[in-house]
Amino acid sequence: MNPKFKNPRAKHNFIGRTCSITGIGSYVPQKVLTNHDLEKMVDTSDEWIRSRTGIRERHIAAKDEWTSDMGARAAQRAMKMAGVTADQIDLIIVATITPDMPFPATACLIQKQLGARRAAAFDLEAACSGFIYALEIAQQFIMSRTYDTVLVIGAEKLSSITDWTDRNTCVLFGDGAGAAILQNRDRAHGLLTVAMGADGEKSDLLFMPGGGSRRPATRESVDGRLHFLRMEGKETFKNAVQAMLSAADEVLRRCEIDIGKIKCIIPHQANQRIIEAVGQRLGARPEQLFINLDKYGNTSAASVAIALDEAVASGRISKGDLVLLIVFGAGLTWGAAVVEW
Ligand code: ACO
């Protein structure tokens, strides 16, 4: 794989303005679906799921709970931490592959729920990499002095596109949302660098065939189960390790930071074996890796945002610590970021 990183640069290019995460928040729905519950739904076992993925349980949204509801709740928590009111928000970016509906944007629905009437709003689709893509876009707006306060959200109701009869995929995913407030701060801490990449040649490894302009919804598309996600697990696994490693190497090189100096590594929470393989190849110590997929499964664009929120809340990250975020998802897409908390 030959990652095509965009906008290479490092901290010292940002003289005079920095982009900081001033608030972080997350939300997961109340209902918990355990591996033992899944044993009653498909031919699987708690032992298989735990040993192959590390997942024990996941949260599942209620029927009348949408991606926008979860995103708005996470946003309110991030706004509270940042001390930001709805009318201060200039822009809302929502990363999701499970919008409430194809249009309007879920970001607009969240804008309405929050009462953020001044804010521009749009959705971004980069699957599990969406939160990092959104952070980079938010940062560009802040560094260019276009906006001062941007709300970034990763929110997913993956249960709505999960085929609950397919044991290969239904054990992997969960619902939830994470959000961050990004602002210009005079002090030199914040997002140091972000790298993003994509490889459309491998778009067939992980996709949902139906519901778009190619295969609109018809009786046949529903009967053919085209409105559920499909995945080539083994190939996705191999590509995930390689891409996450390249992205992490790239941002560390740009910042001239040794992996030993990173306090907390927050990788996309898809599979514990992927996380451990990436950590090992980066030369990280096991205690540097933050893992919470046992409780939530893979929540796609929400994954690293929920993990970052938990890492901060649990005291794993304190002011001034260096944090490495690494993501990978359908597209294929990938990315990494170094944050000085
Ligand atoms: N329970 C029991 N057996 C199962 C289950 C299950 N839930 N699922 C698959 N199996 C079986 C398979 O049928 C296969 O049986 P066979 O050998 O008789 O054919 C056997 O287990 C082994 O299957 P593998 O696919 O080889 O299992 P593997 O070790 O590769 O693990 C997994 C599968 C967990 C899906 C792994 O490949 C993986 O995590 N892939 C990456 C997923 C990922 O990272 N996604 C990120 C992006 S997500 C996004 O963008 C939305």
Coordinates of C-alpha atoms and ligand atoms in Angstrom, one line a residue:
M1 CA 0.0 0.0 0.0
N2 CA 1.3 3.4 -0.8
P3 CA -0.5 5.9 1.4
K4 CA -1.2 9.3 -0.2
F5 CA -1.0 11.8 2.7
K6 CA -2.3 15.3 2.1
N7 CA -1.2 18.6 3.6
P8 CA 2.1 17.4 5.2
R9 CA 3.2 19.8 7.8
A10 CA 4.2 20.0 11.4
K11 CA 3.6 22.1 14.5
H12 CA 6.1 24.8 13.8
N13 CA 4.1 25.9 10.7
F14 CA 1.3 27.0 12.9
I15 CA 2.9 30.1 14.4
G16 CA 0.3 32.5 15.8
R17 CA -2.7 30.2 15.9
T18 CA -3.3 26.7 17.2
C19 CA -6.3 24.4 17.1
S20 CA -7.2 22.7 20.4
I21 CA -9.8 20.2 21.5
T22 CA -11.4 22.2 24.3
G23 CA -14.2 19.8 25.0
I24 CA -14.9 16.1 24.4
G25 CA -18.1 14.0 25.1
S26 CA -19.7 10.8 24.2
Y27 CA -23.0 8.9 24.4
V28 CA -24.0 5.3 24.1
P29 CA -27.5 3.9 24.1
Q30 CA -28.8 2.2 27.2
K31 CA -29.5 -1.3 25.7
V32 CA -26.6 -3.7 26.0
L33 CA -26.4 -6.8 23.7
T34 CA -23.9 -9.3 25.0
N35 CA -22.1 -12.1 23.2
H36 CA -24.4 -14.5 25.1
D37 CA -27.5 -12.7 23.7
L38 CA -25.9 -13.2 20.2
E39 CA -25.5 -16.9 20.8
K40 CA -29.3 -17.1 20.8
M41 CA -29.5 -15.2 17.4
V42 CA -26.8 -16.8 15.2
D43 CA -24.5 -19.8 15.3
T44 CA -21.7 -18.3 17.4
S45 CA -20.2 -18.4 20.9
D46 CA -19.0 -15.9 23.5
E47 CA -15.6 -17.7 23.3
W48 CA -15.3 -17.3 19.5
I49 CA -16.2 -13.6 19.6
R50 CA -13.9 -12.8 22.5
S51 CA -10.9 -14.7 21.2
R52 CA -11.2 -13.4 17.6
T53 CA -12.2 -9.8 18.4
G54 CA -11.9 -9.0 22.1
I55 CA -15.6 -7.8 22.1
R56 CA -17.8 -8.9 25.0
E57 CA -20.8 -6.6 24.5
R58 CA -22.1 -3.7 22.5
H59 CA -24.8 -1.0 22.9
I60 CA -27.8 -0.9 20.6
A61 CA -30.0 2.1 20.0
A62 CA -33.7 2.0 20.6
K63 CA -36.0 1.8 17.6
D64 CA -36.9 5.5 17.9
E65 CA -33.4 6.7 18.7
W66 CA -31.5 8.0 15.7
T67 CA -28.0 8.8 14.8
S68 CA -28.8 12.5 15.3
D69 CA -30.1 11.9 18.8
M70 CA -26.9 10.2 19.9
G71 CA -24.8 12.8 18.2
A72 CA -26.6 15.7 19.8
R73 CA -26.2 14.1 23.3
A74 CA -22.5 13.6 22.8
A75 CA -22.2 17.2 21.5
Q76 CA -24.0 18.6 24.6
R77 CA -21.4 16.9 26.8
A78 CA -18.5 18.2 24.7
M79 CA -20.0 21.7 24.8
K80 CA -20.4 21.6 28.5
M81 CA -16.7 20.6 29.0
A82 CA -15.6 23.4 26.6
G83 CA -18.0 25.9 28.2
V84 CA -19.4 26.7 24.8
T85 CA -23.0 27.6 24.1
A86 CA -25.0 26.7 21.0
D87 CA -24.8 30.2 19.5
Q88 CA -21.0 30.2 19.7
I89 CA -20.7 27.2 17.2
D90 CA -19.7 28.3 13.7
L91 CA -19.7 24.9 12.0
I92 CA -21.0 21.4 12.7
I93 CA -19.4 18.4 10.9
V94 CA -20.9 15.0 11.4
A95 CA -18.9 11.9 10.3
T96 CA -21.3 9.0 9.8
I97 CA -22.2 6.1 7.4
T98 CA -25.6 5.8 9.1
P99 CA -27.2 9.2 8.7
D100 CA -30.9 9.5 9.9
M101 CA -31.8 9.6 6.1
P102 CA -29.9 10.1 2.8
F103 CA -30.7 13.9 3.1
P104 CA -30.9 16.4 4.6
A105 CA -27.5 16.0 6.4
T106 CA -27.6 14.6 10.0
A107 CA -25.5 17.7 10.9
C108 CA -28.5 19.9 10.1
L109 CA -30.8 17.8 12.3
I110 CA -28.3 18.1 15.1
Q111 CA -28.0 21.8 14.5
K112 CA -31.7 22.0 15.1
Q113 CA -31.6 19.8 18.3
L114 CA -28.8 22.0 19.7
G115 CA -30.3 25.3 18.6
A116 CA -27.0 26.2 17.0
R117 CA -28.7 28.6 14.6
R118 CA -25.5 30.4 13.5
A119 CA -23.7 27.2 12.5
A120 CA -23.1 25.9 9.0
A121 CA -23.6 22.1 8.9
F122 CA -22.6 19.2 6.7
D123 CA -22.0 15.4 6.9
L124 CA -18.8 13.7 6.0
E125 CA -18.5 10.0 4.9
A126 CA -15.2 8.3 5.5
A127 CA -16.6 5.2 7.4
C128 CA -14.5 4.4 10.5
S129 CA -11.9 7.0 9.6
G130 CA -14.6 9.8 9.6
F131 CA -13.7 11.4 12.9
I132 CA -10.1 12.0 12.0
Y133 CA -11.1 13.3 8.6
A134 CA -13.5 15.7 10.3
L135 CA -10.9 16.8 12.8
E136 CA -8.6 17.7 9.9
I137 CA -11.3 19.7 8.1
A138 CA -12.3 21.5 11.3
Q139 CA -8.6 22.3 11.9
Q140 CA -8.3 23.8 8.4
F141 CA -11.2 26.1 9.0
I142 CA -9.8 27.2 12.3
M143 CA -6.2 27.7 11.1
S144 CA -7.4 29.7 8.0
R145 CA -9.2 32.0 10.4
T146 CA -12.6 31.2 8.8
Y147 CA -14.1 29.9 12.0
D148 CA -13.3 30.0 15.7
T149 CA -15.4 27.2 17.1
V150 CA -16.2 24.0 15.3
L151 CA -18.2 21.0 16.6
V152 CA -17.0 17.6 15.2
I153 CA -19.2 14.6 15.8
G154 CA -18.8 10.9 15.0
A155 CA -22.1 9.1 15.3
E156 CA -23.4 5.8 14.2
K157 CA -26.5 3.6 14.4
L158 CA -24.7 0.6 12.8
S159 CA -27.4 -1.7 14.1
S160 CA -29.6 -0.3 11.3
I161 CA -27.3 -1.6 8.6
T162 CA -26.3 -4.8 10.3
D163 CA -27.5 -8.2 8.9
W164 CA -28.5 -9.9 12.2
T165 CA -28.6 -13.3 10.4
D166 CA -24.9 -13.0 9.3
R167 CA -22.6 -14.2 12.0
N168 CA -19.5 -13.0 10.1
T169 CA -20.5 -9.3 10.7
C170 CA -23.3 -9.0 13.3
V171 CA -21.0 -9.8 16.2
L172 CA -18.7 -6.9 15.4
F173 CA -20.6 -3.6 15.5
G174 CA -22.4 -1.3 18.0
D175 CA -24.1 2.1 18.2
G176 CA -22.9 5.3 19.8
A177 CA -21.5 8.8 19.3
G178 CA -18.5 11.0 20.3
A179 CA -18.0 14.7 19.9
A180 CA -15.3 17.3 20.2
I181 CA -15.2 21.1 20.3
L182 CA -12.3 22.6 18.4
Q183 CA -11.2 26.1 19.0
N184 CA -8.3 28.5 18.4
R185 CA -6.2 28.9 21.5
D186 CA -3.2 31.1 22.0
R187 CA -1.3 28.5 24.0
A188 CA 0.7 26.2 21.8
H189 CA -1.1 22.9 22.4
G190 CA -3.7 21.1 20.4
L191 CA -3.7 19.2 17.2
L192 CA -0.1 19.0 16.1
T193 CA -0.6 17.2 12.8
V194 CA -3.2 15.0 11.0
A195 CA -2.7 12.6 8.1
M196 CA -5.4 11.1 5.9
G197 CA -5.3 8.5 3.1
A198 CA -7.6 6.5 0.9
D199 CA -7.5 3.6 -1.6
G200 CA -10.6 3.2 -3.7
E201 CA -9.1 0.2 -5.4
K202 CA -10.1 -1.8 -2.3
S203 CA -13.6 -0.4 -2.0
D204 CA -15.1 -3.9 -2.4
L205 CA -13.6 -5.2 0.9
L206 CA -16.3 -3.4 3.0
F207 CA -19.4 -1.9 1.6
M208 CA -23.2 -1.7 1.5
P209 CA -24.5 -2.4 -2.0
G210 CA -28.0 -1.0 -1.8
G211 CA -29.7 2.3 -1.1
G212 CA -27.6 4.5 -3.3
S213 CA -27.9 5.6 -7.0
R214 CA -26.4 2.3 -8.2
R215 CA -28.9 0.0 -6.5
P216 CA -31.8 2.1 -5.2
A217 CA -34.3 0.4 -2.9
T218 CA -36.6 -2.0 -4.6
R219 CA -38.4 -5.2 -3.5
E220 CA -35.5 -7.2 -5.0
S221 CA -32.8 -5.2 -3.2
V222 CA -34.6 -5.8 0.1
D223 CA -35.1 -9.5 -0.7
G224 CA -31.4 -9.7 -1.7
R225 CA -30.3 -8.2 1.6
L226 CA -28.5 -5.4 -0.2
H227 CA -29.2 -2.8 2.5
F228 CA -26.8 -4.4 5.0
L229 CA -23.1 -4.0 5.2
R230 CA -20.8 -6.7 3.8
M231 CA -17.2 -7.3 4.6
E232 CA -14.2 -9.5 3.6
G233 CA -12.9 -10.0 7.1
K234 CA -9.5 -11.4 6.5
E235 CA -8.4 -8.9 3.8
T236 CA -9.8 -6.0 5.8
F237 CA -7.8 -7.2 8.8
K238 CA -4.5 -7.3 6.8
N239 CA -5.1 -3.9 5.2
A240 CA -6.1 -2.3 8.5
V241 CA -2.8 -3.3 10.2
Q242 CA -0.7 -2.0 7.3
A243 CA -2.6 1.3 6.8
M244 CA -2.8 2.2 10.5
L245 CA 0.9 1.5 10.8
S246 CA 1.8 3.8 7.9
A247 CA -0.5 6.6 9.1
A248 CA 0.9 6.4 12.6
D249 CA 4.5 6.4 11.3
E250 CA 3.8 9.4 9.1
V251 CA 2.4 11.6 11.8
L252 CA 5.2 10.7 14.3
R253 CA 7.8 11.4 11.6
R254 CA 6.3 14.8 10.8
C255 CA 6.3 15.8 14.5
E256 CA 9.7 14.2 15.1
I257 CA 8.2 12.3 18.1
D258 CA 9.4 8.9 19.2
I259 CA 6.6 6.4 20.0
G260 CA 7.9 6.2 23.6
K261 CA 6.9 9.8 24.1
I262 CA 3.3 9.2 23.4
K263 CA 1.3 8.9 26.6
C264 CA -1.8 7.2 25.1
I265 CA -2.4 5.5 21.7
I266 CA -6.1 5.5 20.8
P267 CA -6.6 3.2 17.8
H268 CA -9.9 2.6 16.0
Q269 CA -11.7 0.0 18.1
A270 CA -12.5 -2.7 15.5
N271 CA -10.5 -5.8 16.7
Q272 CA -8.2 -6.3 19.7
R273 CA -5.8 -8.4 17.5
I274 CA -5.5 -5.5 15.0
I275 CA -4.8 -3.0 17.8
E276 CA -2.2 -5.3 19.4
A277 CA -0.5 -6.0 16.0
V278 CA -0.3 -2.3 15.3
G279 CA 1.0 -1.5 18.8
Q280 CA 3.6 -4.2 18.6
R281 CA 4.9 -3.1 15.2
L282 CA 5.0 0.5 16.3
G283 CA 7.2 -0.6 19.2
A284 CA 4.6 0.6 21.7
R285 CA 4.3 -0.7 25.3
P286 CA 1.0 -2.5 25.9
E287 CA 0.1 0.1 28.6
Q288 CA 0.2 2.9 26.0
L289 CA -2.7 1.3 24.1
F290 CA -6.2 2.4 25.0
I291 CA -8.8 -0.4 24.4
N292 CA -12.5 -0.2 25.2
L293 CA -13.9 -2.3 22.3
D294 CA -14.9 -5.0 24.8
K295 CA -17.8 -2.8 25.9
Y296 CA -18.8 -1.2 22.7
G297 CA -17.6 -3.2 19.7
N298 CA -16.8 -1.3 16.5
T299 CA -18.8 1.9 16.5
S300 CA -17.2 3.2 13.2
A301 CA -16.9 7.0 13.1
A302 CA -17.7 7.2 16.8
S303 CA -15.1 4.7 17.9
V304 CA -12.0 6.9 18.6
A305 CA -14.1 9.8 19.8
I306 CA -15.8 7.6 22.5
A307 CA -12.4 6.1 23.4
L308 CA -10.8 9.6 23.7
D309 CA -13.6 10.8 25.9
E310 CA -13.2 7.7 28.2
A311 CA -9.4 8.1 28.3
V312 CA -9.7 11.7 29.4
A313 CA -12.5 11.0 31.9
S314 CA -10.6 8.0 33.5
G315 CA -7.4 10.1 33.9
R316 CA -5.4 8.2 31.3
I317 CA -4.7 11.5 29.6
S318 CA -3.8 14.7 31.4
K319 CA -3.0 18.2 30.3
G320 CA 0.2 18.3 28.2
D321 CA 0.2 14.6 27.3
L322 CA 0.8 13.5 23.8
V323 CA -2.0 11.4 22.3
L324 CA -1.8 9.4 19.0
L325 CA -5.1 8.6 17.3
I326 CA -5.1 6.0 14.5
V327 CA -8.1 5.1 12.3
F328 CA -9.0 2.8 9.4
G329 CA -12.2 2.0 7.6
A330 CA -14.2 1.3 4.5
G331 CA -13.2 3.1 1.3
L332 CA -10.5 2.1 2.1
T333 CA -9.7 5.1 4.2
W334 CA -7.2 5.7 7.0
G335 CA -5.7 8.4 9.1
A336 CA -3.8 9.4 12.2
A337 CA -3.4 12.5 14.4
V338 CA -1.0 13.6 17.1
V339 CA -2.7 15.7 19.8
E340 CA -1.0 17.6 22.7
W341 CA -3.8 17.5 25.2
Ligands
ACO1 N1 -19.0 -17.2 15.3 C1 -18.4 -18.4 15.0 N2 -17.7 -18.6 13.9 C2 -17.6 -17.6 13.0 C3 -18.1 -16.3 13.3 C4 -18.8 -16.1 14.4 N3 -19.4 -15.0 14.8 N4 -17.8 -15.5 12.2 C5 -17.1 -16.3 11.4 N5 -17.0 -17.5 11.8 C6 -16.3 -18.7 11.3 C7 -16.1 -18.5 9.8 O1 -17.3 -19.0 9.1 C8 -14.9 -19.4 9.5 O2 -15.3 -20.7 9.5 P1 -14.7 -21.8 8.4 O3 -13.3 -21.8 8.6 O4 -15.5 -23.0 8.7 O5 -15.1 -21.1 7.0 C9 -14.1 -19.3 10.8 O6 -14.9 -18.7 11.8 C10 -12.9 -18.3 10.6 O7 -13.3 -17.1 10.0 P2 -12.2 -16.0 9.6 O8 -12.9 -15.0 8.8 O9 -11.0 -16.7 9.1 O10 -11.9 -15.4 11.1 P3 -10.9 -14.3 11.4 O11 -9.9 -14.8 12.4 O12 -10.4 -13.6 10.2 O13 -11.8 -13.2 12.2 C11 -13.0 -11.1 11.8 C12 -12.9 -12.6 11.5 C13 -13.2 -11.0 13.3 C14 -14.1 -10.5 11.1 C15 -11.6 -10.5 11.5 O14 -11.3 -10.9 10.2 C16 -11.7 -9.0 11.5 O15 -11.8 -8.4 12.6 N6 -11.5 -8.3 10.4 C17 -11.4 -6.8 10.3 C18 -12.6 -6.1 10.6 C19 -12.3 -4.6 10.6 O16 -11.3 -4.2 11.0 N7 -13.2 -3.7 10.2 C20 -12.7 -2.3 10.2 C21 -13.4 -1.5 9.4 S1 -15.1 -1.4 9.8 C22 -15.8 -0.1 9.0 O17 -15.2 0.7 8.3 C23 -17.3 0.1 9.2

